Amino acid sequence: GAGVSQSPRYKVAKRGQDVALRCDPISGHVSLFWYQQALGQGPEFLTYFQNEAQLDKSGLPSDRFFAERPEGSVSTLKIQRTQQEDSAVYLCASSLPPYQPQHFGDGTRLSIL
Amino acid sequence: RKEVEQDPGPFNVPEGATVAFNCTYSNSASQSFFWYRQDCRKEPKLLMSVYSSGNEDGRFTAQLNRASQYISLLIRDSKLSDSATYLCVVNMNTGFQKLVFGTGTRLLVSP
């Protein structure tokens, strides 16, 4: 399909494990965003890429969270030493810059046991 | 205080009813405003942008009051398919769309 693709759709990990979440943006979309959505809450901004440059990472909750987009296309969000409070849906969105609407993927539902 | 505040609901209305949602935001420097719709266990989707002059898209009307830092969404002639969570969203940034979402207002339309 032509939309934003995220994988895996579901991820269960034990506390302390590292996880990696993948986002394939819409082809040609320069801007890429990661959000965290806790149960019953709206999405919260984590980080923003323009091409391969990470221009804003102010929303990353701790240094356990790391995002990259090395070739300006696919992005990976990595969470090290996961904690139970990391359980949430992680949404990726992409857009044409700078103010075009963001298109969201289905998200990865992360559960930390 | 949250940057974007909404009544979480749920709002339970019969088909055909008119329903209004309100939202307030705290940052007067906010640049642009949106309503997104999110179905259960699905991704948010842009419903409409919100302009100071007010704008309408079919049964949906959005209004922005910058002086009061208040945004509204009116849905006329509610359909069963309108049942969803409606997210009030504010862009805080001038360089890119740094979106701040409210918690969402849940709407349930019943037959």
Coordinates of C-alpha atoms in Angstrom, one line a residue:
Chain A
G1 CA 0.0 0.0 0.0
A2 CA 0.9 3.7 -0.2
G3 CA 0.5 4.5 3.5
V4 CA 2.9 4.6 6.4
S5 CA 3.9 1.1 7.4
Q6 CA 4.9 0.1 10.9
S7 CA 6.3 -3.1 12.2
P8 CA 5.8 -5.1 14.3
R9 CA 2.1 -4.5 14.9
Y10 CA 2.4 -5.9 18.4
K11 CA 5.4 -6.4 20.5
V12 CA 5.6 -8.1 24.0
A13 CA 8.9 -7.8 25.9
K14 CA 10.1 -8.5 29.4
R15 CA 11.2 -5.6 31.5
G16 CA 14.8 -4.9 30.9
Q17 CA 14.9 -6.1 27.3
D18 CA 15.7 -3.8 24.3
V19 CA 13.2 -3.3 21.6
A20 CA 13.3 -1.8 18.1
L21 CA 10.3 -0.5 16.2
R22 CA 10.3 0.2 12.5
C23 CA 8.6 2.8 10.4
D24 CA 8.4 3.0 6.6
P25 CA 7.1 6.4 5.7
I26 CA 5.2 7.3 2.5
S27 CA 7.7 7.4 -0.4
G28 CA 9.0 10.9 -0.9
H29 CA 7.9 12.2 2.5
V30 CA 10.8 14.2 3.9
S31 CA 9.4 14.7 7.4
L32 CA 9.0 11.8 9.8
F33 CA 7.6 11.9 13.4
W34 CA 7.4 9.5 16.3
Y35 CA 4.6 9.7 18.9
Q36 CA 3.8 7.7 22.0
Q37 CA 0.1 7.1 22.9
A38 CA -0.7 5.8 26.4
L39 CA -4.1 4.2 27.0
G40 CA -6.8 6.8 27.2
Q41 CA -4.5 9.6 26.2
G42 CA -3.8 11.5 23.0
P43 CA -0.5 10.9 21.1
E44 CA 2.5 12.7 22.6
F45 CA 5.3 14.0 20.4
L46 CA 8.7 12.2 20.7
T47 CA 10.9 13.2 17.9
Y48 CA 11.1 14.7 14.4
F49 CA 13.3 14.0 11.4
Q50 CA 13.8 16.0 8.2
N51 CA 15.4 13.6 5.9
E52 CA 18.2 11.9 7.9
A53 CA 18.6 14.9 10.3
Q54 CA 16.9 14.6 13.7
L55 CA 15.9 18.2 14.3
D56 CA 13.9 17.8 17.4
K57 CA 14.1 15.1 20.1
S58 CA 12.7 17.0 22.9
G59 CA 9.9 14.6 23.5
L60 CA 12.0 11.5 24.1
P61 CA 11.2 10.6 27.8
S62 CA 14.7 9.4 28.7
D63 CA 18.1 8.5 27.4
R64 CA 16.8 4.9 27.0
F65 CA 14.9 6.1 23.9
F66 CA 16.8 6.5 20.7
A67 CA 15.6 7.1 17.1
E68 CA 17.5 7.1 13.8
R69 CA 16.8 7.5 10.1
P70 CA 20.2 7.0 8.6
E71 CA 19.2 7.2 4.9
G72 CA 16.4 9.6 5.2
S73 CA 13.7 7.0 4.6
V74 CA 13.0 4.1 7.1
S75 CA 13.3 5.0 10.7
T76 CA 13.8 2.9 13.8
L77 CA 12.8 3.8 17.4
K78 CA 14.9 1.9 19.9
I79 CA 14.1 1.5 23.6
Q80 CA 16.7 0.1 25.8
R81 CA 16.2 -1.6 29.2
T82 CA 12.4 -1.4 28.8
Q83 CA 10.3 -0.5 31.8
Q84 CA 6.6 -1.1 32.4
E85 CA 5.8 2.6 31.9
D86 CA 7.0 2.2 28.3
S87 CA 3.9 0.2 27.5
A88 CA 2.0 2.2 24.9
V89 CA 1.2 2.5 21.2
Y90 CA 4.1 4.0 19.3
L91 CA 2.8 5.9 16.2
C92 CA 4.9 7.0 13.3
A93 CA 3.8 9.8 10.9
S94 CA 5.2 11.3 7.8
S95 CA 4.5 14.3 5.7
L96 CA 5.8 16.6 3.0
P97 CA 7.4 19.6 4.7
P98 CA 6.9 21.9 6.2
Y99 CA 3.2 22.2 7.0
Q100 CA 1.5 19.5 5.0
P101 CA -0.8 17.1 7.0
Q102 CA 0.8 14.2 8.8
H103 CA -0.2 10.7 7.7
F104 CA -0.1 8.2 10.6
G105 CA 0.8 4.5 10.5
D106 CA -1.3 1.9 12.4
G107 CA 1.2 2.0 15.3
T108 CA 3.1 -0.6 17.2
R109 CA 1.4 -1.7 20.4
L110 CA 4.2 -2.4 22.9
S111 CA 3.5 -4.3 26.1
I112 CA 6.2 -4.6 28.8
L113 CA 5.7 -7.5 31.2
Chain B
R1 CA -2.2 22.5 33.4
K2 CA -2.3 20.5 30.1
E3 CA -1.4 22.4 27.0
V4 CA -4.6 21.2 25.2
E5 CA -7.7 20.3 27.3
Q6 CA -10.8 18.5 26.2
D7 CA -13.7 16.9 28.0
P8 CA -13.1 13.2 27.6
G9 CA -16.8 12.3 27.5
P10 CA -18.2 10.0 26.4
F11 CA -21.0 11.9 24.7
N12 CA -23.9 9.6 24.0
V13 CA -26.2 10.9 21.3
P14 CA -29.0 9.5 19.1
E15 CA -28.7 9.4 15.4
G16 CA -29.6 12.7 13.8
A17 CA -28.6 14.8 16.9
T18 CA -26.3 17.8 16.8
V19 CA -23.3 17.6 19.1
A20 CA -20.6 20.1 19.9
F21 CA -17.1 19.5 21.3
N22 CA -14.9 22.2 22.9
C23 CA -11.2 22.5 23.5
T24 CA -8.9 25.0 25.1
Y25 CA -5.2 25.5 24.6
S26 CA -2.8 27.3 26.9
N27 CA 0.0 28.6 24.5
S28 CA -1.1 31.8 22.9
A29 CA 1.8 31.4 20.4
S30 CA 0.1 28.3 18.9
Q31 CA 0.3 28.5 15.1
S32 CA -2.4 26.2 13.7
F33 CA -5.2 24.1 14.8
F34 CA -6.8 20.8 13.8
W35 CA -9.4 18.2 14.6
Y36 CA -8.3 14.6 14.2
R37 CA -10.6 11.5 14.4
Q38 CA -9.4 8.3 15.9
D39 CA -11.3 5.0 15.7
C40 CA -10.8 2.4 18.4
R41 CA -7.3 0.8 18.0
K42 CA -6.7 2.7 14.8
E43 CA -4.4 5.6 13.9
P44 CA -5.5 9.3 14.1
K45 CA -6.7 10.8 10.9
L46 CA -7.0 14.4 10.0
L47 CA -10.7 15.5 10.0
M48 CA -10.2 19.2 9.3
S49 CA -8.1 22.2 9.9
V50 CA -9.5 25.0 12.0
Y51 CA -9.4 28.7 10.9
S52 CA -10.3 31.9 12.7
S53 CA -13.0 32.6 10.1
G54 CA -14.6 29.2 10.9
N55 CA -14.8 26.5 8.3
E56 CA -17.3 23.9 7.3
D57 CA -17.0 20.5 5.7
G58 CA -20.4 18.9 5.1
R59 CA -21.9 18.1 8.5
F60 CA -18.8 19.3 10.3
T61 CA -18.1 22.9 11.4
A62 CA -15.0 24.0 13.2
Q63 CA -14.4 27.4 14.9
L64 CA -11.4 29.0 16.4
N65 CA -11.4 31.9 18.9
R66 CA -7.8 33.0 19.4
A67 CA -8.6 35.6 22.0
S68 CA -10.2 33.0 24.3
Q69 CA -7.8 30.2 23.1
Y70 CA -10.8 28.1 22.4
I71 CA -11.6 25.6 19.5
S72 CA -14.9 23.9 18.8
L73 CA -16.2 21.2 16.5
L74 CA -19.9 20.9 15.7
I75 CA -21.4 17.7 14.1
R76 CA -24.8 18.0 12.7
D77 CA -27.1 15.1 11.8
S78 CA -25.0 12.5 13.6
K79 CA -24.4 9.2 11.9
L80 CA -23.6 5.9 13.6
S81 CA -20.3 6.0 11.7
D82 CA -19.4 9.2 13.5
S83 CA -18.7 7.2 16.7
A84 CA -15.1 7.7 17.4
T85 CA -12.7 9.8 19.5
Y86 CA -12.2 13.3 18.4
L87 CA -8.8 14.8 19.1
C88 CA -8.2 18.5 19.4
V89 CA -4.7 19.3 18.1
V90 CA -2.5 22.4 18.2
N91 CA 0.7 23.1 16.3
M92 CA 3.1 24.9 18.6
N93 CA 6.0 25.3 16.3
T94 CA 6.9 27.6 13.4
G95 CA 9.5 25.4 11.8
F96 CA 7.5 22.3 11.4
Q97 CA 4.2 20.7 12.5
K98 CA 5.0 19.9 16.2
L99 CA 1.5 18.7 17.1
V100 CA 0.2 18.7 20.6
F101 CA -2.9 16.5 21.1
G102 CA -5.6 16.7 23.6
T103 CA -6.8 13.5 25.4
G104 CA -9.7 13.3 23.0
T105 CA -13.5 13.3 23.4
R106 CA -15.3 10.1 22.8
L107 CA -18.5 10.2 20.8
L108 CA -21.0 7.3 20.8
V109 CA -23.9 7.6 18.3
S110 CA -26.7 5.2 18.9
P111 CA -29.6 4.1 16.7

